[in-house]
Tab-separated table of C-alpha atoms in Angstrom:
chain	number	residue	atom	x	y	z
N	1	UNK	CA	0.000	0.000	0.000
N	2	UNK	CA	1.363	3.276	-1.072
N	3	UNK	CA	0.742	6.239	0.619
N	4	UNK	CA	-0.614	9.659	-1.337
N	5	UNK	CA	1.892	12.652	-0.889
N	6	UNK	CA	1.230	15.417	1.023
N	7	UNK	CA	2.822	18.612	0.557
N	8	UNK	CA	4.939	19.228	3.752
N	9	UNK	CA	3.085	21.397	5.872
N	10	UNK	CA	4.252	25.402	6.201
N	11	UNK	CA	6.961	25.157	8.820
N	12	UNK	CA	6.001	28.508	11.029
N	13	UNK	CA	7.923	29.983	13.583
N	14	UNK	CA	6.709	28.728	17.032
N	15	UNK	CA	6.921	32.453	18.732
N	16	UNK	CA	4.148	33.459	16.095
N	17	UNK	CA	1.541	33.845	18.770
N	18	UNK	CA	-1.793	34.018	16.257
N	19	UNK	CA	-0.465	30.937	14.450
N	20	UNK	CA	0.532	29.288	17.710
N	21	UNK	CA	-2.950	30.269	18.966
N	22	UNK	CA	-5.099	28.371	16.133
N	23	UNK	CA	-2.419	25.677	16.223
N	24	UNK	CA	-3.414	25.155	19.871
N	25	UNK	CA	-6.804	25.440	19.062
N	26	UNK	CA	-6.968	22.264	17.271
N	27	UNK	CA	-7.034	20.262	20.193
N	28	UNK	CA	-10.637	20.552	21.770
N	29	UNK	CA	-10.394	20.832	25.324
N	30	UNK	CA	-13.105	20.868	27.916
N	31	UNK	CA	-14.486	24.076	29.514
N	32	UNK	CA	-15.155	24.876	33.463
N	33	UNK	CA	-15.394	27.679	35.746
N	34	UNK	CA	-12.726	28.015	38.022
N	35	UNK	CA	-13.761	30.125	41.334
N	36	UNK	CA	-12.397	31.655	44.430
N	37	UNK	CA	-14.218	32.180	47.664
N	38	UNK	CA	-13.726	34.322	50.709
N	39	UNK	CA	-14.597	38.463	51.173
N	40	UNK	CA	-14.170	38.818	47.190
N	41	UNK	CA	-15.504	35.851	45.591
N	42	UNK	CA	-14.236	35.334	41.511
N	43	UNK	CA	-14.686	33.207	38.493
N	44	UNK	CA	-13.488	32.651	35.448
N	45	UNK	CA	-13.938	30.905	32.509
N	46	UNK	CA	-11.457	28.388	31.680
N	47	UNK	CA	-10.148	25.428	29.744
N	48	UNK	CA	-6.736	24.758	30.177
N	49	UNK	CA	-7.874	21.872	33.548
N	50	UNK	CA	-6.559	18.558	33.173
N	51	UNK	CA	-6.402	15.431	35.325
N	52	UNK	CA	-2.792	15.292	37.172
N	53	UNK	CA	-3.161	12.009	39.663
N	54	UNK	CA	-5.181	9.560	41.124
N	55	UNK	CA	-2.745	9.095	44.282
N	56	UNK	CA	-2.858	11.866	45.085
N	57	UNK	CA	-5.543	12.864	43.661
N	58	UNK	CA	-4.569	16.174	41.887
N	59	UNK	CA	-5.495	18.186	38.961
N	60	UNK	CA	-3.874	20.823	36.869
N	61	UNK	CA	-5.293	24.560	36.506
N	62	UNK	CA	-3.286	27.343	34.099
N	63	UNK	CA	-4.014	30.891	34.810
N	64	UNK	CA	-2.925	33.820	33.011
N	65	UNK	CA	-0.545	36.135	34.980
N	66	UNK	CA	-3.079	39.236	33.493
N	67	UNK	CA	-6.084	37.913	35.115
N	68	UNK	CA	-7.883	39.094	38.142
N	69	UNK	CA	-8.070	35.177	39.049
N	70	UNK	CA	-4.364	34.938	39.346
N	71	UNK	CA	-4.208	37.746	42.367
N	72	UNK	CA	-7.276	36.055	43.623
N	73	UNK	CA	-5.379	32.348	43.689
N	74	UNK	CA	-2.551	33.828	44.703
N	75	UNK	CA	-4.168	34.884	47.885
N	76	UNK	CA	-6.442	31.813	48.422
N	77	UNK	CA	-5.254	27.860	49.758
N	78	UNK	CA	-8.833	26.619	48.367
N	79	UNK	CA	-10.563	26.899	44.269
N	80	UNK	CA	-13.081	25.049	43.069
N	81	UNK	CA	-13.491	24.069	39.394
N	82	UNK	CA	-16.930	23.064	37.950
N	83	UNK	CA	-16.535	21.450	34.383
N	84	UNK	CA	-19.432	23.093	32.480
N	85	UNK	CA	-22.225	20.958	30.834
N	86	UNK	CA	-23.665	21.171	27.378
N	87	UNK	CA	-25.920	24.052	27.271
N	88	UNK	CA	-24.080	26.301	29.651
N	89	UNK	CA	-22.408	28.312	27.063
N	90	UNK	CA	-23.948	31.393	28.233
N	91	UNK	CA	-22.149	30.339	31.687
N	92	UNK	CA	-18.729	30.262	30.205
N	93	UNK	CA	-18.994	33.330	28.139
N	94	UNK	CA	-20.724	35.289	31.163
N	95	UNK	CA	-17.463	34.427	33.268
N	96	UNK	CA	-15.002	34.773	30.131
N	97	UNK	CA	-16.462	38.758	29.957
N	98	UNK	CA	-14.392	41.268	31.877
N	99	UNK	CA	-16.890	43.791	32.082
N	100	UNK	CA	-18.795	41.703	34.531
N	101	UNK	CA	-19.337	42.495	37.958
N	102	UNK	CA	-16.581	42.028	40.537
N	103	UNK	CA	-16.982	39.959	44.417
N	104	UNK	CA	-20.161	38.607	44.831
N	105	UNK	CA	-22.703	40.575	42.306
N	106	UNK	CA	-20.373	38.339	39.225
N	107	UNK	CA	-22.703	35.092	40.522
N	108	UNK	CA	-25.920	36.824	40.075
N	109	UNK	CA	-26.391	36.282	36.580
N	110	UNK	CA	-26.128	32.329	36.773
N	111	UNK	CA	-26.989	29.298	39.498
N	112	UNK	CA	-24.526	28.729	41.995
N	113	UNK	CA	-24.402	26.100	45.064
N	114	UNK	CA	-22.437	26.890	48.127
N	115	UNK	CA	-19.509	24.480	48.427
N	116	UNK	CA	-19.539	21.545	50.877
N	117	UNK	CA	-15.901	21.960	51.499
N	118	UNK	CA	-14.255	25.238	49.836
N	119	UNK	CA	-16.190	28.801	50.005
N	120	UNK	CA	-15.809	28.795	46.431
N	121	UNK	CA	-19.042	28.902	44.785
N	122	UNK	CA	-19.914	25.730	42.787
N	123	UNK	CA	-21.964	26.063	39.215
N	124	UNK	CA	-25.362	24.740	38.985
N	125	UNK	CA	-25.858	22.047	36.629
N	126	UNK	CA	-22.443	21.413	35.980
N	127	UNK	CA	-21.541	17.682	34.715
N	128	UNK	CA	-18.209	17.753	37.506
N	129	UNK	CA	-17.604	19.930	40.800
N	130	UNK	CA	-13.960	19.694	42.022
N	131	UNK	CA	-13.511	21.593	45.623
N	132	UNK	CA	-9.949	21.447	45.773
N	133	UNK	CA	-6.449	22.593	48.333
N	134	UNK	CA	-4.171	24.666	46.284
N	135	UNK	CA	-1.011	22.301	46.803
N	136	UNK	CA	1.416	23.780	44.126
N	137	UNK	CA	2.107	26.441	42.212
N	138	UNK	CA	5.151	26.773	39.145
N	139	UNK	CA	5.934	29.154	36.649
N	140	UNK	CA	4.664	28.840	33.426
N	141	UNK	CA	5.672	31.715	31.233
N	142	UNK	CA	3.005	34.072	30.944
N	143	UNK	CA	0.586	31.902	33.365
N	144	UNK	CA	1.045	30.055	36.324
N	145	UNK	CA	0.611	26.528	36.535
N	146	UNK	CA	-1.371	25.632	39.616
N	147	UNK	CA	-2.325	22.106	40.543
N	148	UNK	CA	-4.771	20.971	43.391
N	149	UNK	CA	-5.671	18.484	45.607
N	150	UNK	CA	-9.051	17.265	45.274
N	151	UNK	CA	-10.930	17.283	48.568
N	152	UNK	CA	-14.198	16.434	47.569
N	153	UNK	CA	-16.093	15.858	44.300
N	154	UNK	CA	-19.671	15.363	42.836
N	155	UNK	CA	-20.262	13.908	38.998
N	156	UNK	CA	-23.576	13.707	36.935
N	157	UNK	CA	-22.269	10.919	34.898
N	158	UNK	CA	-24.629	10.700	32.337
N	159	UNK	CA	-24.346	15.043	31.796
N	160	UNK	CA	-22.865	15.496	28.241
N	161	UNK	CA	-20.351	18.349	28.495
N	162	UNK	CA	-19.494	21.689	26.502
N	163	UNK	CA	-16.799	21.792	24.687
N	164	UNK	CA	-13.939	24.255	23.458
N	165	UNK	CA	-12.338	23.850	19.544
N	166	UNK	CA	-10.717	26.351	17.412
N	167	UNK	CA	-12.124	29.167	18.808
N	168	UNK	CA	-15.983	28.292	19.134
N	169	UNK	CA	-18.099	26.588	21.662
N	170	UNK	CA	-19.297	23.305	21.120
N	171	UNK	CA	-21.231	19.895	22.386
N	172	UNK	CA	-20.330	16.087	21.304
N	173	UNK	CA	-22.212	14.575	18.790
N	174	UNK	CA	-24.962	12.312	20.193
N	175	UNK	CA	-23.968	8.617	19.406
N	176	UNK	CA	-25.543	6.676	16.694
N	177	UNK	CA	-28.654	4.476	18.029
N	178	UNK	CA	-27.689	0.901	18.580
N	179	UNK	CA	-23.749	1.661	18.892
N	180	UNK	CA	-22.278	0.226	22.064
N	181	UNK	CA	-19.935	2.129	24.152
């Protein structure tokens, strides 16, 4: 079997950030709200949360070094991270805006649950809350890279969730009637 040639692809440099944007953007990514607790409670939209460990169990968070949420990280031990569900794109974009309000009055625009473990406000309907004990943080150029220990979590397992891919939001594609899993 013979393979068809490709032409090679343009070789770009790697410090072109719009190129290095859409390049990253090609690998869909989950999206959550990350939020702070305390006297000046804060969210923000993001997708760069990964799974770190099972033992311990620990997860990954990026933050830009721009963003209100890094001072408010900076200053907290606890964050919770709620991985959005399909249909809460209004959710995501309403904590992606930075117009909107600051403390408290940002949560008054969506459903929110108190958390069982952090003050962190937790996001109604959400498929995943994470309440989690900030255990590390490292540099990471222009963001930090935070990870945290997972104190307590609560799934919906069968809650399909939104989705993040070259630039737009979007939802999995239902699976095909009589297809097992």
């Amino acid at each position: 079997m013979s393979a068809l040639a490709a032409p090679p692809p343009e070789r770009v440099r790697a410090d072109d950030p719009v190129r290095l944007r859409r390049a990253f953007g090609a690998f869909a990514t989950g999206v959550t709200v990350v939020t702070v607790g305390g006297d000046a409670p804060r969210g923000m939209t993001a997708n760069s949360f990964t799974s770190v460990s099972l033992d311990p169990p620990l997860v990954l968070l990026c933050v830009g070094k721009d963003a209100v949420m890094h001072r408010s990280l900076a200053r907290s031990g606890t964050f919770s991270v709620s991985v959005l569900g399909a249909g809460q794109e209004g959710v995501a974009r309403h904590f992606a805006d930075r117009s909107r309000p600051m403390g408290a009055g940002q949560f008054d625009a969506v459903g929110w649950l108190a958390g069982r473990t952090c003050d962190a406000p937790l996001i109604a309907g959400a498929a995943a809350h994470f309440e989690c004990e900030k255990w590390r943080a490292y540099d990471g150029g222009d963001h930090t890279i935070y990870l945290g220990k997972v104190l307590r979590l609560d799934d919906l397992p069968g809650r399909d969730v939104l989705l993040f891919h070259r630039g737009r939001f979007r939802n999995l594609a239902p699976e095909p009637e009589g297809v097992a899993a």
